[in-house]
Every structure is written in C-alpha cells, then in structure tokens.
Short mmCIF file of C-alpha atoms and ligand atoms in Angstrom, two decimals:
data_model
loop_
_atom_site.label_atom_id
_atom_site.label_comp_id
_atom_site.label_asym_id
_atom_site.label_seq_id
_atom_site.Cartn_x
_atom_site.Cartn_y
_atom_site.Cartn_z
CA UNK A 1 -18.01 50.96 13.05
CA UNK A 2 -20.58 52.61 14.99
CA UNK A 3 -23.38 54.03 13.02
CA UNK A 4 -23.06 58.33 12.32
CA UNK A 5 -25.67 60.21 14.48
CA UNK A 6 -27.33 63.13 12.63
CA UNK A 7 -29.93 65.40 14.06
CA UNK A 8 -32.09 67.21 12.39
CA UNK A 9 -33.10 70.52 14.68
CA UNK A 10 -37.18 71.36 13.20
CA UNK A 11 -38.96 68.66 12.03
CA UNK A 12 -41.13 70.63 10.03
CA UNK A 13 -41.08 70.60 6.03
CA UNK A 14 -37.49 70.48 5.79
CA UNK A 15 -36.60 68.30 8.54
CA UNK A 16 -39.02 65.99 7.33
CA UNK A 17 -37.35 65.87 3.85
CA UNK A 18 -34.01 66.03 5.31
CA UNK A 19 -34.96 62.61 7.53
CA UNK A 20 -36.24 60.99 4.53
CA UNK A 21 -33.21 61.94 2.50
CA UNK A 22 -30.08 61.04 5.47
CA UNK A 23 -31.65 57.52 5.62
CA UNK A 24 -32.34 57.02 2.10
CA UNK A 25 -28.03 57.41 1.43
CA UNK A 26 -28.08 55.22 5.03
CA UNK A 27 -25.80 58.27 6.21
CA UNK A 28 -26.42 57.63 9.85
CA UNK A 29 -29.27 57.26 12.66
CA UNK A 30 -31.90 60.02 12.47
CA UNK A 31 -33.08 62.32 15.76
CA UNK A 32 -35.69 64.94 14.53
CA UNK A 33 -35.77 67.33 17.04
CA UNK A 34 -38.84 69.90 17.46
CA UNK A 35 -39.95 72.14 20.71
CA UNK A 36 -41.72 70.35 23.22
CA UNK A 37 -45.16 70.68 22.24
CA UNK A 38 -44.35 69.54 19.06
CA UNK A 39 -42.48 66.01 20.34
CA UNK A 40 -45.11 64.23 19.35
CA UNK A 41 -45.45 65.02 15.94
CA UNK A 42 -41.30 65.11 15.70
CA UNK A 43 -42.21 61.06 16.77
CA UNK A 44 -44.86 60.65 14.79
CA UNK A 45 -43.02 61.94 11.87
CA UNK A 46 -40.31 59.33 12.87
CA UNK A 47 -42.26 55.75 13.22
CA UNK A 48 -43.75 56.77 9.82
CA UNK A 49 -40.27 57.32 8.33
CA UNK A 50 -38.75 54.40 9.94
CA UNK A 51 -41.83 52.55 8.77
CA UNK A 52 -41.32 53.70 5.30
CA UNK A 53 -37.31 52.19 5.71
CA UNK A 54 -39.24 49.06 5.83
CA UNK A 55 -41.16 49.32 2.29
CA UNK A 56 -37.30 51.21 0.78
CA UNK A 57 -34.78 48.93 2.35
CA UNK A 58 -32.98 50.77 4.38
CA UNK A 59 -31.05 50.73 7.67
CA UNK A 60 -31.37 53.86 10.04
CA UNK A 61 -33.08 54.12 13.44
CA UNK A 62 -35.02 57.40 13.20
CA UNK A 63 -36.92 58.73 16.35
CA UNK A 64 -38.21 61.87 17.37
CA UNK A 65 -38.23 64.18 20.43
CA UNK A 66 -38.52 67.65 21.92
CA UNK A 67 -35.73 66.84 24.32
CA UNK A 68 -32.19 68.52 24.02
CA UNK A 69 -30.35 65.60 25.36
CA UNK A 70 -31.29 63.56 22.45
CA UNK A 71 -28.76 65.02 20.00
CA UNK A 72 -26.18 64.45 22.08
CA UNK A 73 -23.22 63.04 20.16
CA UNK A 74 -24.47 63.59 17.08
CA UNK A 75 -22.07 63.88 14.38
CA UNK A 76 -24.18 66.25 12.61
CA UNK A 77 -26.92 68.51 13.15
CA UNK A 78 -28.63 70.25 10.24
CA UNK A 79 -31.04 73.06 11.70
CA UNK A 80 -34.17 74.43 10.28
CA UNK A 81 -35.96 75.54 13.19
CA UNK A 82 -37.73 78.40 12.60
CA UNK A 83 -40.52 80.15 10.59
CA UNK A 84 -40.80 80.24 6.98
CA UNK A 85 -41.63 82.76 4.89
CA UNK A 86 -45.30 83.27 4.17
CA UNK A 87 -46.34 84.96 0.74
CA UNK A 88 -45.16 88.15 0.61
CA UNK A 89 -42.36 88.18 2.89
CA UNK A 90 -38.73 88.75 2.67
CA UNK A 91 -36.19 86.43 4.11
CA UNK A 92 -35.46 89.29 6.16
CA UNK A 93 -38.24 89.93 7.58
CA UNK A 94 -37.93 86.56 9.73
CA UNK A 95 -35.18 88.18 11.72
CA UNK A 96 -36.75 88.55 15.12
CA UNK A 97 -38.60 85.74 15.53
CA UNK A 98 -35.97 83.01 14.25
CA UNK A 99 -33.06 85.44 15.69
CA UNK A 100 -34.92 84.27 18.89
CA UNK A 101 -35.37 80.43 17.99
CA UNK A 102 -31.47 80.63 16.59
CA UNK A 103 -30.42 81.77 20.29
CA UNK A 104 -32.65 78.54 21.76
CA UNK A 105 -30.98 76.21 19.63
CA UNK A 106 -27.54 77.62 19.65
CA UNK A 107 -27.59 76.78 23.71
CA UNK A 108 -28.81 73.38 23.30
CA UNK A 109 -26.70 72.39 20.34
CA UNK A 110 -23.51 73.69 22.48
CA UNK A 111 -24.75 72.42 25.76
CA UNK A 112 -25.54 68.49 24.05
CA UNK A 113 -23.07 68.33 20.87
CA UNK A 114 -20.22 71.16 20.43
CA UNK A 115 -18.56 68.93 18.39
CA UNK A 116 -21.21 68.17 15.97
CA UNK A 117 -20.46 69.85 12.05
CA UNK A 118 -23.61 72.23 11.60
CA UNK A 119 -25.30 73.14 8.61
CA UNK A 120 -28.13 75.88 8.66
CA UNK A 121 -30.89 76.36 6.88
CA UNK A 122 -33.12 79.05 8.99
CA UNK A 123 -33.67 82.40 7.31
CA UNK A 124 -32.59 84.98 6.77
CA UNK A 125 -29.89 82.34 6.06
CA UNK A 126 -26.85 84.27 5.92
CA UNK A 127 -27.73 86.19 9.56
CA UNK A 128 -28.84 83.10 11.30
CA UNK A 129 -25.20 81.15 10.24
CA UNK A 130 -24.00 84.03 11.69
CA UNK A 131 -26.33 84.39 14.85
CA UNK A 132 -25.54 80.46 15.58
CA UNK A 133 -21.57 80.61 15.40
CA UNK A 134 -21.30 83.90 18.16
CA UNK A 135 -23.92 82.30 20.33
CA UNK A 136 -22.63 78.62 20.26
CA UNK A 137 -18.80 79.38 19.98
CA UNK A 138 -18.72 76.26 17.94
CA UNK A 139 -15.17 76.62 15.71
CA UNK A 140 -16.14 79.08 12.54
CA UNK A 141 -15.12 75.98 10.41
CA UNK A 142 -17.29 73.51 11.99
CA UNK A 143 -20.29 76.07 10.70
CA UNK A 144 -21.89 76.66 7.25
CA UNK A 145 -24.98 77.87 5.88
CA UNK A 146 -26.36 75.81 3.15
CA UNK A 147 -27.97 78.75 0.64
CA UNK A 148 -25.70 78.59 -2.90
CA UNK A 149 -26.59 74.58 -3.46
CA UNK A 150 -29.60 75.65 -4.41
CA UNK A 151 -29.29 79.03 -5.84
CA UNK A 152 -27.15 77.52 -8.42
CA UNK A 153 -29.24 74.32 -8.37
CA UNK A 154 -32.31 76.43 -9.72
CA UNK A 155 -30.28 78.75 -12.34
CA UNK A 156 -28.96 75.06 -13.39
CA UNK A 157 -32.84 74.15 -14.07
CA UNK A 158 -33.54 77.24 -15.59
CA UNK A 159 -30.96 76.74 -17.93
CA UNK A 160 -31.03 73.28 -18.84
CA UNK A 161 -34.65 74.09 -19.34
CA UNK A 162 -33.80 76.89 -21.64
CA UNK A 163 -30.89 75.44 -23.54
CA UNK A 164 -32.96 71.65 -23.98
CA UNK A 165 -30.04 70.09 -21.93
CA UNK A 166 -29.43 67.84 -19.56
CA UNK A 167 -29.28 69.20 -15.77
CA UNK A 168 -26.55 66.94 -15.22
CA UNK A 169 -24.13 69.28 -17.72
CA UNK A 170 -25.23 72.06 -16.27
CA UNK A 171 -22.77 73.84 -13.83
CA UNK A 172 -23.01 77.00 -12.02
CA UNK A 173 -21.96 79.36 -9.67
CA UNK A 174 -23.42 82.00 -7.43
CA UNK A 175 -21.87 84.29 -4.86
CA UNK A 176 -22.87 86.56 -2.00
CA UNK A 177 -25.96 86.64 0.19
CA UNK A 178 -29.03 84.36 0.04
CA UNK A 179 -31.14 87.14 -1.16
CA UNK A 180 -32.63 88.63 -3.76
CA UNK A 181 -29.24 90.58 -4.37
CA UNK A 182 -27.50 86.92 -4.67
CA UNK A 183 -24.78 87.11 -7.33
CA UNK A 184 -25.09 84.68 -10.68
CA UNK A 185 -21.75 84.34 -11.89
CA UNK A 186 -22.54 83.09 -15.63
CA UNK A 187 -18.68 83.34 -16.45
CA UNK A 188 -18.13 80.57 -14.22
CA UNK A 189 -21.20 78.47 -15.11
CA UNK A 190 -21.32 76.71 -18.25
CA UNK A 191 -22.56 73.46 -20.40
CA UNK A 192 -20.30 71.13 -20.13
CA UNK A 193 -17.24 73.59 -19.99
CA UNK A 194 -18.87 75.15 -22.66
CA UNK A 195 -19.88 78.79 -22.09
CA UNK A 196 -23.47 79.61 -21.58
CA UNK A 197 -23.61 82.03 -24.44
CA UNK A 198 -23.05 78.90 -26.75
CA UNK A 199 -26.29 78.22 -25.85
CA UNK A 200 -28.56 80.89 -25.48
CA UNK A 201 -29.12 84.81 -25.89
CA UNK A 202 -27.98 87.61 -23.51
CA UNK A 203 -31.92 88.49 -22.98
CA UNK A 204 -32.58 84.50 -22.06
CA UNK A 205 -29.62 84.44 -19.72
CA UNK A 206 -30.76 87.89 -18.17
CA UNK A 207 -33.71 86.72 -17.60
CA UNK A 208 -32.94 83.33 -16.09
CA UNK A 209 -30.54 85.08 -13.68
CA UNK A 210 -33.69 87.61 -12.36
CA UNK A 211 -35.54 84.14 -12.34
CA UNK A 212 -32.71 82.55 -10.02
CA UNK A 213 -32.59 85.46 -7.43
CA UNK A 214 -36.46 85.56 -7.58
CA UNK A 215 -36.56 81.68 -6.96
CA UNK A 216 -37.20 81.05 -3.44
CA UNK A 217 -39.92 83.73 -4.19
CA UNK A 218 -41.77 82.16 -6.84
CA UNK A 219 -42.42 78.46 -5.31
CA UNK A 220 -43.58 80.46 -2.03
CA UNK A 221 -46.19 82.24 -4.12
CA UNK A 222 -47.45 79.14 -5.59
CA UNK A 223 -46.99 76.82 -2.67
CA UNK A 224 -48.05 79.55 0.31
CA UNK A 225 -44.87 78.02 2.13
CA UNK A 226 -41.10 78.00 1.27
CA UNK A 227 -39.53 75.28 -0.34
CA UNK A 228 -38.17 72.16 0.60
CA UNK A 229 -37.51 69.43 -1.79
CA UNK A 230 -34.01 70.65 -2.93
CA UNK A 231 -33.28 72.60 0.31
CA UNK A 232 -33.04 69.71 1.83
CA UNK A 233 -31.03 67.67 -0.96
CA UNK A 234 -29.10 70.72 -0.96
CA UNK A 235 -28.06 69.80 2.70
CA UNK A 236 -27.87 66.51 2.74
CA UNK A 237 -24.81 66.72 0.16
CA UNK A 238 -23.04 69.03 2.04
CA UNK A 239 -23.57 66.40 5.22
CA UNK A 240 -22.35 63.53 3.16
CA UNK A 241 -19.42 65.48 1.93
CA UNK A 242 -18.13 65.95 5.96
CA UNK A 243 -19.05 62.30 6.82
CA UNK A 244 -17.05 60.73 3.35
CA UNK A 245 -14.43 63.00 3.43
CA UNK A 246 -15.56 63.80 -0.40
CA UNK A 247 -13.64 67.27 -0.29
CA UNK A 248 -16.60 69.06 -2.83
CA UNK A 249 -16.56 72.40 -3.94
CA UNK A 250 -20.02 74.05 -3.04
CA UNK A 251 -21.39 77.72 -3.26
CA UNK A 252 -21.86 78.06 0.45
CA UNK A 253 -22.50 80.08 3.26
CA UNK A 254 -18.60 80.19 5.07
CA UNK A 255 -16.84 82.06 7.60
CA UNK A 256 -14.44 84.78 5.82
CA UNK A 257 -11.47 85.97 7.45
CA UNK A 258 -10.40 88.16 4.59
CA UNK A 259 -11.56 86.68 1.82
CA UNK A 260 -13.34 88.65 -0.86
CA UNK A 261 -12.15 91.36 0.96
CA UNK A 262 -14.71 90.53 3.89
CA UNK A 263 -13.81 89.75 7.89
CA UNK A 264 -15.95 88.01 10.25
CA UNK A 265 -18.87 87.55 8.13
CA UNK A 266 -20.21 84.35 6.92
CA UNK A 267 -20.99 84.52 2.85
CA UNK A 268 -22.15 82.81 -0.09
CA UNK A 269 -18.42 81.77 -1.56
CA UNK A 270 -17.53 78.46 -3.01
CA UNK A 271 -15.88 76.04 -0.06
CA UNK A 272 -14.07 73.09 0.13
CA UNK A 273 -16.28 70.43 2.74
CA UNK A 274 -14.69 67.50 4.01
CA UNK A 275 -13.78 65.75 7.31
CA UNK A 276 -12.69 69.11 8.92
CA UNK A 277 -15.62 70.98 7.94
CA UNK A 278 -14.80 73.75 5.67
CA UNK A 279 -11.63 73.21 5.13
CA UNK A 280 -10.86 76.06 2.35
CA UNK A 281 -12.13 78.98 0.94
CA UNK A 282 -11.48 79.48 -3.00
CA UNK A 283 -11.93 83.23 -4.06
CA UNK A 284 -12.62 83.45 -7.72
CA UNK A 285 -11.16 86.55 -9.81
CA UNK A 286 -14.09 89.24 -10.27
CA UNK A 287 -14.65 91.51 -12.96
CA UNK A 288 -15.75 95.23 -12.19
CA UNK A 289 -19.09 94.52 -12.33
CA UNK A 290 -19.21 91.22 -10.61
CA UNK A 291 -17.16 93.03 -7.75
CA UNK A 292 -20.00 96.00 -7.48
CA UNK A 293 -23.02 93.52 -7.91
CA UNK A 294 -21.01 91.19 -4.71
CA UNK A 295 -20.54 94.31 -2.67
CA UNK A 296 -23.99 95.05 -2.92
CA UNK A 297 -25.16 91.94 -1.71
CA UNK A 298 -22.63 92.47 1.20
CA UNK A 299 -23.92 95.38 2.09
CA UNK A 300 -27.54 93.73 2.73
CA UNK A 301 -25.77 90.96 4.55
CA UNK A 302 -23.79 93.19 6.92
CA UNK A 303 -27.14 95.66 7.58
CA UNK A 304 -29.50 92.22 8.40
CA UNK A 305 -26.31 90.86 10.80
CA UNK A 306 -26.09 94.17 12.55
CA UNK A 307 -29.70 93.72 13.42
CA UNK A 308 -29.15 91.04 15.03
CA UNK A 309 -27.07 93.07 18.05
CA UNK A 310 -24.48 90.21 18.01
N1 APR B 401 -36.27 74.22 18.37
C1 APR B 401 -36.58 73.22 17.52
N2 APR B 401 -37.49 73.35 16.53
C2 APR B 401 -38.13 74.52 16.42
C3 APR B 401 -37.86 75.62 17.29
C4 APR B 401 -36.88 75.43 18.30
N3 APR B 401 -36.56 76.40 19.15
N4 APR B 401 -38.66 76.64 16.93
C5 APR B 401 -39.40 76.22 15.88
N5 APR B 401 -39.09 74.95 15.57
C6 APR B 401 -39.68 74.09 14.56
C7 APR B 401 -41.17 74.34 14.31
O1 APR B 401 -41.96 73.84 15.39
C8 APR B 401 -41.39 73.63 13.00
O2 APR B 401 -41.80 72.28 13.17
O3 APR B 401 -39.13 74.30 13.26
C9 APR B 401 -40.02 73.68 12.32
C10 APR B 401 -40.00 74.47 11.02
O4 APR B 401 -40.74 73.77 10.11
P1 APR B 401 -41.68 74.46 9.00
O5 APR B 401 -42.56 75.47 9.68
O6 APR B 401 -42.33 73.38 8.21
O7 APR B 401 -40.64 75.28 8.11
P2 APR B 401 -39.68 74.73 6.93
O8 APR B 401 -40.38 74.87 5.62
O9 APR B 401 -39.14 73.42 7.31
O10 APR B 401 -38.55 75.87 6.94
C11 APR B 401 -37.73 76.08 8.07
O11 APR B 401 -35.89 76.94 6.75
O12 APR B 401 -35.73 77.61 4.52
C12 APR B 401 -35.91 78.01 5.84
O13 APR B 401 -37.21 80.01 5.58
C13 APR B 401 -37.24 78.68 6.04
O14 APR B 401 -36.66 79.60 8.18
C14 APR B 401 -37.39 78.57 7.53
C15 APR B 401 -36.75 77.22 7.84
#
C-alpha cells in the first residue's frame, strides 16, 4: 500500500513537533509547509528530521517547502499557520492577523487537497475551525479543531499530580470553547471510574479546574511563546485515529448541527474520529450549572466568529 501523505501547514514550533511526532508512529510521508520566505527553513527543518529518522529507525520521507502544490494529495493536513500568542495576550486577540493567514491557507488547501481530513490548531482555535470550513467548503465532517485533547490532557496532569496517581488513570472531560471560559466537566472525569472527589477536596479540585482554563496561559508566561509539546501529541492522535479507523472519543472542536442546542458552530464536544472524519457527535446530559457555565463559553465563541464577517 502506498505510504499516507500528511502535511503539516506552519512549520514553526508546532509543525516541527508535529513532523517529529507523524514519523515517529511511521503514520505517513511528511510535507512541512511554511510561506515562501520561510521554504528554506520548512527544508531545513526537514533534512534534520529525516536525518534524525536515521539515528530513531524510522521510515518517512519528510521534506519541506513554501509551495502549495506540494500538499497535494495529502491524506491529511494538520494546520498551525499563524501567530502565537505572546505574553499577555488572549487567544482572541490573534483574530485579524491569523483570520488573514486562515483565508491564505483555506485557498491553497482547497485548490491542492479538498479531500484531505483537516485538523486545526491556529488560534483563536474555535474561530479559525470555523474561518477554514466557510472559506474552503471542505465537508463540515472532514474538519475539526484539535483544542479539548489538551484541555483535558492538562486537568489530567493536574490531577494525577494532586491525587499521587498515575496519568494513565486519569480521565477527563471538558466542553465548550478553547478559552479561558472552557468548561471542566469533573462529573465525567474520574480515577479509574472512580469519582474525583474520592480523591481530593472541593477547594483542590476548584482550584485545578481555574488551573486547567488558565493553562495555555501559564506555559506562555514562562516560556514567552505558546505551547507545543502536547499540542502537537494532541493532534497527532486525532490524525492516527482517521488513518486506523480507531473510532476514539475525543473532546474536540466539531461542527454542530443542533447539538447542545447549537447550529452551525464548531465547539469543544466529545466526537467520534475515524475513517469518515467525525463521524458522531455524543451530547452528554448537563446539570443546571454545567448548562449556564457551557452557554457562557458559547457566547464568547459566537461573539469571536462574528468577528470574523464570515
Ligand atoms: N502559510 C503557511 N505557514 C504560515 C502562514 C501561511 N499563510 N503564515 C504563517 N505561517 C507559519 C509561520 O511562518 C511560522 O513558521 O506558521 C508558523 C507558526 O509557527 P510558530 O510561530 O512557531 O507558532 P506555533 O507555536 O507553532 O503556533 C502556531 O498554533 O497553538 C496555536 O496559538 C498558536 O496560532 C498559533 C499556532
């Protein structure tokens, strides 16, 4: 079988990871794709990775260009182009200037590989998934914003921190917007199946959850630049669960057509991913307060998409 083709729009932080990552699981061949004056670096960035397959043991052809055509067939394209936030920014406030980059890559992702599954990772995440699907007119399943994987990745740290267990027990689940208004949902997180509670204080788990929707904030404050280690694992297991068919359940960023109450808007909801993209949508029963802390983060999500005129 012909190897999978996945290209990685940005070759920056992210799409550096992300390259290191796709042929480390030998998902495919690797085109890092980066505006023209930064083609060189997107190749540089390659040879040393490809290099690097030599020391690892691994089989993937990685190369880099600033040249649209390149991603052509790809299977997959995961796109980070765009700024990240600097130290005291919001998501947000990266509207204009990645709205504008989104609207670049839209046309040459639907111009070189309509077919491709995309996952985004620009911010503000949950505006840009939205900003790529209008302008492309690539199928609303074929699109989804990669954002929950790691919100509920870092409230599982947090917690298996806390509670002195392993990560690997730790599941969790968070809803809504990628923004500080995200929605923890500790009734459906737990150790093990065991409830949270069982494990540590209402004050802790308060605090953890202020932590989680603070998280993206607090490695850009240390760092000076926004993260990428477990965005880009975050991505990479969504990718792998469209090429193997794996059907997982991830918090993602997915089209709604009613769901939650919610048309036309992509959201933070947990999603089915396998060979047909998303395939389903699972809406999870809300309490009062769960229902008035996920409208909220609606709200911010519908006010950042209007911005974007679309
Ligand atoms: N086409 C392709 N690549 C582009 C384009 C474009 N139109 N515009 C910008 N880029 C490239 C930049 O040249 C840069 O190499 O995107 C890359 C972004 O890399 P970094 O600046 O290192 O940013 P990174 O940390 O990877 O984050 C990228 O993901 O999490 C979000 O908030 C983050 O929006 C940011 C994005």
């Amino acid at each position: 079988m012909a190897r999978r083709k996945i290209a990685l729009i940005g070759a920056g932080n992210i799409g550096g990871e992300l390259a290191s990552l796709v042929a480390r699981n030998e998902l495919g061949d690797v085109v890092l794709k980066d505006i023209p004056e930064k083609a060189d670096f997107a190749r540089g960035k390659a040879l040393d990775l490809m290099q690097n397959g030599a020391v690892l043991g691994y089989d993937a052809r990685i190369t880099g260009t600033g040249d649209w055509a390149d991603i052509a067939g790809s299977d997959v394209i995961i796109i980070t182009a765009g700024l990240p936030r600097k130290p005291g920014m919001s998501r947000e406030d990266l509207l204009s200037v990645n709205l504008k980059i989104i609207t670049d890559v839209a046309a040459g992702v639907k111009a070189n590989a309509p077919d491709a599954f995309v996952i985004i990772i620009s911010n503000p995440l949950d505006a840009m998934v939205y900003a790529f699907q209008k302008l492309s007119g690539l199928a609303t399943n074929r699109v989804v914003g990669m954002a929950g994987i790691l919100d509920s990745a870092r409230l599982r740290a947090f917690v298996a921190e806390a509670a002195g267990v392993s990560v690997k027990d730790v599941h969790a689940m968070v809803l809504g917007g990628h923004g500080d208004d995200m929605v923890p949902l500790l009734r459906y997180s737990s150790v093990s199946g065991v409830p949270l509670e069982k494990f540590l204080e209402k004050d802790r788990l308060d605090a953890i959850v202020k932590r989680t929707r603070g998280g993206g904030g607090e490695v850009l404050k240390l760092m000076g630049t926004s993260a990428y280690y477990a965005p880009a694992s975050a991505a990479v297991e969504m990718a792998k669960s469209y090429l193997r068919d794996q059907k997982h359940v991830f918090p993602c960023a997915a089209y709604l057509n009613g769901e939650y109450g919610v048309k036309g808007l992509f959201l933070g909801v947990p999603a089915r991913i396998g060979k047909e993209g998303v395939e389903k949508v699972i809406e999870l029963s809300l309490t009062a307060e769960e229902r008035a802390m996920l409208e909220k983060s609606i709200a911010s999500v519908r006010n950042t998409v209007a911005e974007t005129k679309l």
